[in-house]
mmCIF file of C-alpha atoms in Angstrom:
data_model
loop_
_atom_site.group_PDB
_atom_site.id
_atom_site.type_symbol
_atom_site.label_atom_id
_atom_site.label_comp_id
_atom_site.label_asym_id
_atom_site.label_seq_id
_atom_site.Cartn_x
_atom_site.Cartn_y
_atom_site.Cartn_z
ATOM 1 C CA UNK C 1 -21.704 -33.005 26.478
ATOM 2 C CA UNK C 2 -22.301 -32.334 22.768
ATOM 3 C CA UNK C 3 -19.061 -30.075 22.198
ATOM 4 C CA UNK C 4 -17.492 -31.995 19.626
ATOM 5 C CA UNK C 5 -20.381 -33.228 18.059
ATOM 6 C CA UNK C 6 -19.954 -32.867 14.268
ATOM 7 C CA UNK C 7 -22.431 -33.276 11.100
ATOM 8 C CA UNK C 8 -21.695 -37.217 10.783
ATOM 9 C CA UNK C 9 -22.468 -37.224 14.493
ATOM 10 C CA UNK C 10 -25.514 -35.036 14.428
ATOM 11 C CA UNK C 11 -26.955 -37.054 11.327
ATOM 12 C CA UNK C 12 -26.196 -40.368 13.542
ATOM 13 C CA UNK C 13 -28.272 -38.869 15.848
ATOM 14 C CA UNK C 14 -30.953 -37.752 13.536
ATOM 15 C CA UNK C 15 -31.090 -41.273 12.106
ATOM 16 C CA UNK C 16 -31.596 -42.857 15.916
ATOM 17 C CA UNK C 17 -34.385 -40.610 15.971
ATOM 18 C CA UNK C 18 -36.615 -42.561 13.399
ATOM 19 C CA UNK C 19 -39.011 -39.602 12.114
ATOM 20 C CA UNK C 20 -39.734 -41.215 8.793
ATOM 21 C CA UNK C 21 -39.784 -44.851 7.676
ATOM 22 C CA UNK C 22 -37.102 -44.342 5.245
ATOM 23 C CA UNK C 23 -34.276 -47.511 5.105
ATOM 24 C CA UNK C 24 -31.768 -45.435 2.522
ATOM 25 C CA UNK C 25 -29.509 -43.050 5.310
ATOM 26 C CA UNK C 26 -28.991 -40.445 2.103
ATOM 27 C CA UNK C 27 -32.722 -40.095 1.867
ATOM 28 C CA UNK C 28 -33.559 -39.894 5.254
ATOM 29 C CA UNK C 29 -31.389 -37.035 5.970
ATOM 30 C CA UNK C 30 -31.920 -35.422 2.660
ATOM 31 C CA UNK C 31 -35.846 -35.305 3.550
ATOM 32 C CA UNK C 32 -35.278 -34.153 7.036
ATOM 33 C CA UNK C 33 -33.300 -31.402 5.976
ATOM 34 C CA UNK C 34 -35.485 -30.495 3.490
ATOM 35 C CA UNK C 35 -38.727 -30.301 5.168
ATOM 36 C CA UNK C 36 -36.777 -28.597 7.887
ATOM 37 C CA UNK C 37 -35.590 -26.070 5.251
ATOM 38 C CA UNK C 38 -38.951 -25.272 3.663
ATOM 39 C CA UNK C 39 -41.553 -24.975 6.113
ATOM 40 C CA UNK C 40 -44.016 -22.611 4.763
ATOM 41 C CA UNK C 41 -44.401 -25.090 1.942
ATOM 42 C CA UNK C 42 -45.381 -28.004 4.208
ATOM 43 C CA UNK C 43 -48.462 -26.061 5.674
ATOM 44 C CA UNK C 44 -51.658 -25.823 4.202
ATOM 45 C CA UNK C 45 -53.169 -22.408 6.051
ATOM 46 C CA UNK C 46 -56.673 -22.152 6.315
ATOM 47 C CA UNK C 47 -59.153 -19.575 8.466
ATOM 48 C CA UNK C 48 -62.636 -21.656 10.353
ATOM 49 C CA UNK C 49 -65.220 -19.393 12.320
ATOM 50 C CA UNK C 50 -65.558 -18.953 15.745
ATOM 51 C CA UNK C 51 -68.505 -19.116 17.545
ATOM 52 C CA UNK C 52 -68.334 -15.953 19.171
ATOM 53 C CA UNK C 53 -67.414 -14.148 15.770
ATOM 54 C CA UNK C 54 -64.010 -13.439 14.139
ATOM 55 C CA UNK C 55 -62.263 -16.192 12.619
ATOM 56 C CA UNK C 56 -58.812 -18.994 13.924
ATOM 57 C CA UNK C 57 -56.522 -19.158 11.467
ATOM 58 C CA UNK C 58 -55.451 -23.169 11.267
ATOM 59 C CA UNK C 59 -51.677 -24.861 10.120
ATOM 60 C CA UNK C 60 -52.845 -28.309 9.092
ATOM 61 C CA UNK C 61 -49.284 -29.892 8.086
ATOM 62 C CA UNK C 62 -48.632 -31.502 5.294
ATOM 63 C CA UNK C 63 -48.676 -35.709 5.373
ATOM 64 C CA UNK C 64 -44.329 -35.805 5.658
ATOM 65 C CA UNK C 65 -44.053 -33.118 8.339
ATOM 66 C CA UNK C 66 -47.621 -34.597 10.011
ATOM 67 C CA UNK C 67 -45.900 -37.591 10.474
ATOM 68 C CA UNK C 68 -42.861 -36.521 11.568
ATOM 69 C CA UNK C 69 -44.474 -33.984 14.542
ATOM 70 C CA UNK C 70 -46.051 -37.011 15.343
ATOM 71 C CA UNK C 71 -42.801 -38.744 15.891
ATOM 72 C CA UNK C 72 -41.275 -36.035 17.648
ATOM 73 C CA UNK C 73 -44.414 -35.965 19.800
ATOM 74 C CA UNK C 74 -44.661 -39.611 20.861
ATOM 75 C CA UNK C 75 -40.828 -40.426 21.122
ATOM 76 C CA UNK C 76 -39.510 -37.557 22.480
ATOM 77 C CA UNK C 77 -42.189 -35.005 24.222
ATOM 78 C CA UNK C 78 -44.635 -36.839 25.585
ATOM 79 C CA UNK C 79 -41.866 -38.201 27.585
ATOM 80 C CA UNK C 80 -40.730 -35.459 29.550
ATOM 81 C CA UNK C 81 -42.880 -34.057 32.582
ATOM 82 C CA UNK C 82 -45.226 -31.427 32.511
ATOM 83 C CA UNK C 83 -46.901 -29.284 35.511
ATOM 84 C CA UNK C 84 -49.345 -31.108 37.681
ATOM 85 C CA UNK C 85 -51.193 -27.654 37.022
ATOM 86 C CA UNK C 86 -51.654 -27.976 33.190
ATOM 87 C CA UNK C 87 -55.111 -29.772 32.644
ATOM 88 C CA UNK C 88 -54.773 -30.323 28.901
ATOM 89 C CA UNK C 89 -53.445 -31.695 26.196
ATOM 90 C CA UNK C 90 -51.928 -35.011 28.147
ATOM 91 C CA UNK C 91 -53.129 -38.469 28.825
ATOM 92 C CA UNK C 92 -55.861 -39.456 31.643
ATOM 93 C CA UNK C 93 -57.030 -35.653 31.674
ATOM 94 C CA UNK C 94 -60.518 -34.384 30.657
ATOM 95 C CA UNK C 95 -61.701 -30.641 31.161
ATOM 96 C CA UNK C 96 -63.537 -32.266 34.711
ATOM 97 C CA UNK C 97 -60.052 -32.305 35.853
ATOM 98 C CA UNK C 98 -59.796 -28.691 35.445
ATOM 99 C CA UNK C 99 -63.323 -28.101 37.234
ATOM 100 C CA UNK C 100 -63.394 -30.323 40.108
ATOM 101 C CA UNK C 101 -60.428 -28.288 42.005
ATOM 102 C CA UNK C 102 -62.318 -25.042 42.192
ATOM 103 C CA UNK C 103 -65.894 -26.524 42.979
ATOM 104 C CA UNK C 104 -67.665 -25.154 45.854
ATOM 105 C CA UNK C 105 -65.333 -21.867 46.282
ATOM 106 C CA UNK C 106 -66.378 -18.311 47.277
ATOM 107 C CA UNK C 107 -64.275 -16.795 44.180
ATOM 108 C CA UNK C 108 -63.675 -17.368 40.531
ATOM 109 C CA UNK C 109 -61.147 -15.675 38.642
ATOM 110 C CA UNK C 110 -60.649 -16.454 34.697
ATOM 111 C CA UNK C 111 -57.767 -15.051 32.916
ATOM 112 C CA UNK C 112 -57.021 -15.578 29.179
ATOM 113 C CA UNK C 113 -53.218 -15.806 27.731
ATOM 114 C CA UNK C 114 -53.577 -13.521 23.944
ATOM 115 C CA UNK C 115 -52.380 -14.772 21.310
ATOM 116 C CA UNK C 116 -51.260 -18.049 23.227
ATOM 117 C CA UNK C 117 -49.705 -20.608 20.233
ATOM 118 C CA UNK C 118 -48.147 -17.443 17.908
ATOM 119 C CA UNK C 119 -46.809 -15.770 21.346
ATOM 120 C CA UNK C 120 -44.496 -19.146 22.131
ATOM 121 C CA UNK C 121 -40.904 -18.345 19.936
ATOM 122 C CA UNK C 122 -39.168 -20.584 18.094
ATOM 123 C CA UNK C 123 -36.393 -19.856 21.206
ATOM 124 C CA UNK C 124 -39.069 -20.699 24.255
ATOM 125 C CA UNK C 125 -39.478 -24.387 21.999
ATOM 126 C CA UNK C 126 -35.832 -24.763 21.521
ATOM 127 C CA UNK C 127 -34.940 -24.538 25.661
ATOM 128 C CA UNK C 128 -37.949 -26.115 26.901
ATOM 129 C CA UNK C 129 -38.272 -29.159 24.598
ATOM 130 C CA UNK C 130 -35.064 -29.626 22.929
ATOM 131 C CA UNK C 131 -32.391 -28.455 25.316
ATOM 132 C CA UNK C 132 -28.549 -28.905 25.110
ATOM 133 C CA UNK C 133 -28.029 -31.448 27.482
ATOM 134 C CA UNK C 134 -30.018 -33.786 25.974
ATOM 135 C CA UNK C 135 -29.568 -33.097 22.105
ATOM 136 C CA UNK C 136 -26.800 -31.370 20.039
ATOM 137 C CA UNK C 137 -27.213 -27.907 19.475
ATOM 138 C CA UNK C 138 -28.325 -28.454 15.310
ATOM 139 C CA UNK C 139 -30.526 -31.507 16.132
ATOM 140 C CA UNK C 140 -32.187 -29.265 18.756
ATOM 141 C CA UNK C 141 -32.668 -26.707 16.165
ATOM 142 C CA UNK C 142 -33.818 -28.704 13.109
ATOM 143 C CA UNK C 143 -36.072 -30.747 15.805
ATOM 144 C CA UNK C 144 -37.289 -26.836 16.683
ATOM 145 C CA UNK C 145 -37.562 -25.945 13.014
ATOM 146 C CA UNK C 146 -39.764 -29.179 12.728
ATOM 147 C CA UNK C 147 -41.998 -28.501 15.670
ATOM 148 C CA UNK C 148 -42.762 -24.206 14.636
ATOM 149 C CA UNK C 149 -43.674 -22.275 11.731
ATOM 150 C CA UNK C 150 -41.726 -18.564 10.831
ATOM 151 C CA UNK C 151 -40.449 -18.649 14.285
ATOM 152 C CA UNK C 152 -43.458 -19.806 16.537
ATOM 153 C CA UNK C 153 -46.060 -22.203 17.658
ATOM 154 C CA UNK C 154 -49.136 -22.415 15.355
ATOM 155 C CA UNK C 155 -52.336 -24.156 15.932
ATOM 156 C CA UNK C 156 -52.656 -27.058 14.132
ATOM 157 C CA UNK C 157 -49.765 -28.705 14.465
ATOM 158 C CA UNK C 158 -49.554 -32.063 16.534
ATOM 159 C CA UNK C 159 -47.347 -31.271 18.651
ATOM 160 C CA UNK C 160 -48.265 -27.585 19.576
ATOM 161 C CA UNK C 161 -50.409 -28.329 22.744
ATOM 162 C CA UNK C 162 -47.906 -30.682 24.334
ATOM 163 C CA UNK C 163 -45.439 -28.473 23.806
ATOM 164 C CA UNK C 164 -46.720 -25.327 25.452
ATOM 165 C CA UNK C 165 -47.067 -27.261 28.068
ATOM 166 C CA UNK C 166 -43.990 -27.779 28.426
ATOM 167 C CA UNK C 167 -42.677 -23.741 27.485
ATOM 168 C CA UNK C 168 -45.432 -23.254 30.407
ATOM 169 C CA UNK C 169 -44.354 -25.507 33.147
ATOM 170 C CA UNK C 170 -42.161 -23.279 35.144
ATOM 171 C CA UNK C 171 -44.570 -20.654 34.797
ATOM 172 C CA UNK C 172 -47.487 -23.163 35.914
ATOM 173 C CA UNK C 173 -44.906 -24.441 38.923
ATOM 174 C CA UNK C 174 -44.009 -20.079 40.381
ATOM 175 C CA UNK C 175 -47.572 -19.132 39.994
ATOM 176 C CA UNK C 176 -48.784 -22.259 41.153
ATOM 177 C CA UNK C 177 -46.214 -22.242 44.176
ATOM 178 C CA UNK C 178 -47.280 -18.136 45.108
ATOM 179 C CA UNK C 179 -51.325 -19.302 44.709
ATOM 180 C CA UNK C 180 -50.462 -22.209 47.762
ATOM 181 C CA UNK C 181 -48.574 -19.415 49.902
ATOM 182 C CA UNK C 182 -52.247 -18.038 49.526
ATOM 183 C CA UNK C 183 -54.963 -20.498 49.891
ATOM 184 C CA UNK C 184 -55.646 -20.009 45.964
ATOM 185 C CA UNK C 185 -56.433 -23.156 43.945
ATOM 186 C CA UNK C 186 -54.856 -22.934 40.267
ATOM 187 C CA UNK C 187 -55.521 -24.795 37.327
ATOM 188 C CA UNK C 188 -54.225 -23.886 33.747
ATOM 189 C CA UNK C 189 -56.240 -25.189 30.418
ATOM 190 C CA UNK C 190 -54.324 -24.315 27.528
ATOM 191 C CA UNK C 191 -54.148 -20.632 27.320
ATOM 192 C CA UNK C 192 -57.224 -20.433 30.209
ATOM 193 C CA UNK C 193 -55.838 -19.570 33.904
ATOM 194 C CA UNK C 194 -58.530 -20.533 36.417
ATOM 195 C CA UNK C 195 -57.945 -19.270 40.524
ATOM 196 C CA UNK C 196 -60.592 -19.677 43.303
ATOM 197 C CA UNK C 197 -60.706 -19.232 46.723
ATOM 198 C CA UNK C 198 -61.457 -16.427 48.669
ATOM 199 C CA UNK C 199 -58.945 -13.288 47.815
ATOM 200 C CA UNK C 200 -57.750 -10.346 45.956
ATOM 201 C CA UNK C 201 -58.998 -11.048 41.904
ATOM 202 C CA UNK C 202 -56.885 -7.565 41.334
ATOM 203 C CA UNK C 203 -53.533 -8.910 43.005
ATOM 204 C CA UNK C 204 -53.698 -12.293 41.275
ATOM 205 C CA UNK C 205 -54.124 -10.619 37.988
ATOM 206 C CA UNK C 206 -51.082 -8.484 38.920
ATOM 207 C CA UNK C 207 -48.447 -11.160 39.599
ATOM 208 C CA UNK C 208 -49.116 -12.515 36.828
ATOM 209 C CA UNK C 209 -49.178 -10.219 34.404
ATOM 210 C CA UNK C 210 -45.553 -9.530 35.759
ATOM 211 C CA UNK C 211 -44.677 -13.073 35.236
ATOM 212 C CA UNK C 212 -46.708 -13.470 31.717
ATOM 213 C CA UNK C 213 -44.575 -10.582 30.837
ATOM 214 C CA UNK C 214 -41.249 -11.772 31.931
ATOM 215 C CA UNK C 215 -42.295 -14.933 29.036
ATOM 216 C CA UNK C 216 -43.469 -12.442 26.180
ATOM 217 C CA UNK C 217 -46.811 -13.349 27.046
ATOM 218 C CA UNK C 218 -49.947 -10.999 27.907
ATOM 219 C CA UNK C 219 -53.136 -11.584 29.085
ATOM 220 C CA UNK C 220 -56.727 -10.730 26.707
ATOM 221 C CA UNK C 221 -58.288 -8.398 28.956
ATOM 222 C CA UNK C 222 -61.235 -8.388 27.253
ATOM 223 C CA UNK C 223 -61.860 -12.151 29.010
ATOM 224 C CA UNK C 224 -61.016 -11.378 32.423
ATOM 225 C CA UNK C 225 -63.703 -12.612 34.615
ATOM 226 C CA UNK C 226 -64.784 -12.444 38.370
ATOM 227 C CA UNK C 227 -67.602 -14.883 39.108
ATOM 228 C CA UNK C 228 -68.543 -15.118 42.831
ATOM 229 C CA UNK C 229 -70.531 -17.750 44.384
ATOM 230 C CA UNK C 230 -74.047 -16.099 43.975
ATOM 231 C CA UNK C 231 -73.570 -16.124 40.234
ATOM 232 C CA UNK C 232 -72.775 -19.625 38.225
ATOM 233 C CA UNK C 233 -69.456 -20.122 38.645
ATOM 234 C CA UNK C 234 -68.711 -22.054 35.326
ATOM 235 C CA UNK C 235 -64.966 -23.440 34.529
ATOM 236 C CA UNK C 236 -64.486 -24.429 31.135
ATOM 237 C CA UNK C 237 -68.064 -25.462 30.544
ATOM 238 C CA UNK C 238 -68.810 -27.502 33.552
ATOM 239 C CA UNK C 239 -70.504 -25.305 36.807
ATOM 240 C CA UNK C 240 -68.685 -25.792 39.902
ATOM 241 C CA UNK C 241 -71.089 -23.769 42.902
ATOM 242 C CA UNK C 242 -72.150 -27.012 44.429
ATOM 243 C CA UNK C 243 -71.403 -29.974 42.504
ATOM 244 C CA UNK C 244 -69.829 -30.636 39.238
ATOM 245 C CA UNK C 245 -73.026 -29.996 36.481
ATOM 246 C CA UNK C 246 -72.569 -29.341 32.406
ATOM 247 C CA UNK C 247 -74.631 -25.840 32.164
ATOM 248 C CA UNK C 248 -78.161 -25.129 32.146
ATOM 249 C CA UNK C 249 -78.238 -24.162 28.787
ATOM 250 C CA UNK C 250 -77.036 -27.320 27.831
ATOM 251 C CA UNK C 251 -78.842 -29.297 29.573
ATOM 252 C CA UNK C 252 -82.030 -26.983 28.743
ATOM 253 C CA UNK C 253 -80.825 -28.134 24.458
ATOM 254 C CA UNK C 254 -80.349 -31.714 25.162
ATOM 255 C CA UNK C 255 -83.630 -32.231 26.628
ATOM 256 C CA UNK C 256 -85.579 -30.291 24.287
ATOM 257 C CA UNK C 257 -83.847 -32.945 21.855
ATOM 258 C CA UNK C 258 -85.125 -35.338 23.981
ATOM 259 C CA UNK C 259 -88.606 -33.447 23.892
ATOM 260 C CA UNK C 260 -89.008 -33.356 20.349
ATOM 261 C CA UNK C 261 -88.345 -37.233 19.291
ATOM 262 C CA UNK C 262 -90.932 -38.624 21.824
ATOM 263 C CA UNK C 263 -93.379 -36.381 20.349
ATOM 264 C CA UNK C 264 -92.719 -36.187 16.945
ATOM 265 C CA UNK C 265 -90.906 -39.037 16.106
ATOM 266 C CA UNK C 266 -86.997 -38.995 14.947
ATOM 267 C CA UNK C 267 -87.026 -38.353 11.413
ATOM 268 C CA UNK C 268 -89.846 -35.830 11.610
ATOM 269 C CA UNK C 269 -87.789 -34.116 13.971
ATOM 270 C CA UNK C 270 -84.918 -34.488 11.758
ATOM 271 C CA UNK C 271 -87.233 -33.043 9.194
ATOM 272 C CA UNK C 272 -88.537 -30.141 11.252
ATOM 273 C CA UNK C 273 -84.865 -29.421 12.017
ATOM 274 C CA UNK C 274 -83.678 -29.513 8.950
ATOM 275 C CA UNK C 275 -80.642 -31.907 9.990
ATOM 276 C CA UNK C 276 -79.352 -33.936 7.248
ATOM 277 C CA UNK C 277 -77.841 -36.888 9.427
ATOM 278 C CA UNK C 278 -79.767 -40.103 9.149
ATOM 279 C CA UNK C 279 -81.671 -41.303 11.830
ATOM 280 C CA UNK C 280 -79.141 -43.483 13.958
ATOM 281 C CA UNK C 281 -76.272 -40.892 13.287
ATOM 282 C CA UNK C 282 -78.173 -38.029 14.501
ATOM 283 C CA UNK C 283 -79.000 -40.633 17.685
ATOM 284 C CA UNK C 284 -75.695 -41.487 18.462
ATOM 285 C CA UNK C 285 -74.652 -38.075 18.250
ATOM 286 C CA UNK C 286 -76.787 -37.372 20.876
ATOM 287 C CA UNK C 287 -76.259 -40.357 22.433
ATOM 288 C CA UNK C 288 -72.625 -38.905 23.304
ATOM 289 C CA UNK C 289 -73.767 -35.532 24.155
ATOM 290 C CA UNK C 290 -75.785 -37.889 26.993
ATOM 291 C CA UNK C 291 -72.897 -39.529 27.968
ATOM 292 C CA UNK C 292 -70.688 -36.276 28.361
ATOM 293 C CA UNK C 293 -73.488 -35.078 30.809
ATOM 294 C CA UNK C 294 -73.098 -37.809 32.722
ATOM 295 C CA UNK C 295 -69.296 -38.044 32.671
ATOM 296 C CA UNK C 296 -69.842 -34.923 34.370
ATOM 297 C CA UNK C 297 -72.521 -35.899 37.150
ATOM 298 C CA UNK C 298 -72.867 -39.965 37.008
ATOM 299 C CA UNK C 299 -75.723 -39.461 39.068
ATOM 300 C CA UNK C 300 -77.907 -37.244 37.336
ATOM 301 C CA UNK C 301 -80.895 -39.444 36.961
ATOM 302 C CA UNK C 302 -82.782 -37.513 34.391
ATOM 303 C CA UNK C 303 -80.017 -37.717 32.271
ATOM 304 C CA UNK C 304 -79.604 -41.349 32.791
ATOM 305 C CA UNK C 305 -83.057 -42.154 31.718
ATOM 306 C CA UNK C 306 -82.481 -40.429 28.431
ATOM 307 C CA UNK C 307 -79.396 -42.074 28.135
ATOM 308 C CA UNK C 308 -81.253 -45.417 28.837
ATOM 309 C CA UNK C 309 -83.712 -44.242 26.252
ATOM 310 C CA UNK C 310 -81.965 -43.209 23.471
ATOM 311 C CA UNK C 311 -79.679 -46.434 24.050
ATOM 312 C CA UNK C 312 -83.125 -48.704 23.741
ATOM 313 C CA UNK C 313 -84.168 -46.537 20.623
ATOM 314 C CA UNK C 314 -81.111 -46.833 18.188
ATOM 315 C CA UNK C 315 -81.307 -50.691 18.943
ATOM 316 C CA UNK C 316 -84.642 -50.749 17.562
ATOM 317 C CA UNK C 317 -83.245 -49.116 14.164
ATOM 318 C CA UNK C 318 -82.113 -51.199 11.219
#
């Protein structure tokens, strides 16, 4: 379609696009090409700590390219279908989507993709997102260039999570077609692989590390789990053995919370915890943490009377 596409065509192109809000044709293009040109100078890098120890290296882009992945994302990406199988990173989905399929099952298996957003190649973004049937060959590439960083995905970025979504859908769509041959439920959050039902853990893990490997991808051993039905089966925070519940543990924290105002008061609590959020913050904050809860299990009544508590108490402060 695109085979005598030339620069004044692929700049036409680029300018239909709208990625900046820049009137002046010259500039527009200039700046595209530019940022395009230079990305390790539109990142700032920076490392946060994980909870479990080590530390995630983040790409926050820079305000031009922020806005432009944010373009890309809205006008082009989010419009083209991902798997039903992929619980994240899209509209109208909440990590209960990902639970609610594998509640009540004999078996639990939990895989984990390494490396997930540095393992997807500048080449997996390119075909999956930015293919040549519907853009020219250089808009798909500067698009590509616009979207990756030194030949990857990087966490960070705006569009990042939709688009391995997309470099994972016919992945999501063989494994999730073999799991129905065999009674298997799958769900995929991000670079989390959840199967339940009652079979094999080893043979899942087998097909796909074949598959996995067939995309450059491999799975983190070290967070392989197997979680039958008379431990708590937990899928990305929310328990799943009988009915949908957020875990003890924090359930057990939000209603020592709970505890502690009634019988100290909030800002002695505050105090005694050495929290530095005013009273109606800190309220509010926990106010959510309530709601989430309850998102989870609308009929937990102990957690709707705290919620009808806490609601009653920051409408009593100034």
């Amino acid at each position: 379609m695109w085979k005598y596409t030339g620069v004044k065509e692929c700049n036409e192109f680029l300018l239909s696009l709208h990625l900046i809000s820049e009137e002046n044709h010259k500039k527009y293009i200039k700046t595209i090409y530019g940022i395009a040109n230079n990305i390790p100078n539109n990142y700032r890098i920076f490392k946060i700590k994980k909870r479990r120890g080590g530390h995630r290296t983040i790409y926050e882009p820079k305000p031009m390219l922020k806005y432009i992945q944010k373009q890309i994302l809205s006008s082009l990406l989010n419009e083209q279908r991902i798997s039903n199988y992929a619980k994240a990173y899209h509209k109208n989905i909440s990590l209960k989507d990902n639970a609610l399929p594998h509640l009540n099952k004999k078996t639990i298996l939990k895989l984990d993709i390494k490396n997930f957003f540095n393992s997807i190649s500048f080449l997996d973004v390119y075909n999956a997102c930015f293919p040549l049937y519907l853009y020219p060959a250089p808009v798909g590439i500067i698009l590509t260039y616009l979207c990756t960083y030194q030949g990857h995905l990087v966490e960070g970025a705006p569009t990042s999570a939709y688009i391995s979504n997309l470099v994972m859908r016919d992945l999501d769509e063989q494994i999730g077609l073999w799991c129905s041959n065999k009674n298997i439920v799958y769900t995929r959050y991000s670079d989390d692989f959840t199967f339940s039902g009652d079979f094999n853990p080893q043979e899942v893990i087998e097909v796909v590390k074949k598959l996995l490997n067939k995309k450059g991808l491999k799975l983190n051993n070290k967070k392989t789990k197997v979680i039958n039905n008379s431990q708590s089966q937990n899928v990305t925070g929310i328990v799943v053995n009988e009915k949908l519940q957020v875990s003890s543990k924090k359930r057990k924290m939000l209603r020592q919370e709970i505890y502690y105002i009634k019988k100290y008061g909030i800002k002695s609590h505050l105090e005694k915890r050495g929290l530095k959020y005013n009273s109606k913050e800190y309220l509010n904050i926990l106010y959510g943490k309530i709601l989430y809860v309850l998102q989870i299990n609308a009929a937990d009544k102990e957690f709707n009377n705290y919620k009808k508590y806490l609601s009653d108490l920051i409408k009593k402060i100034k």
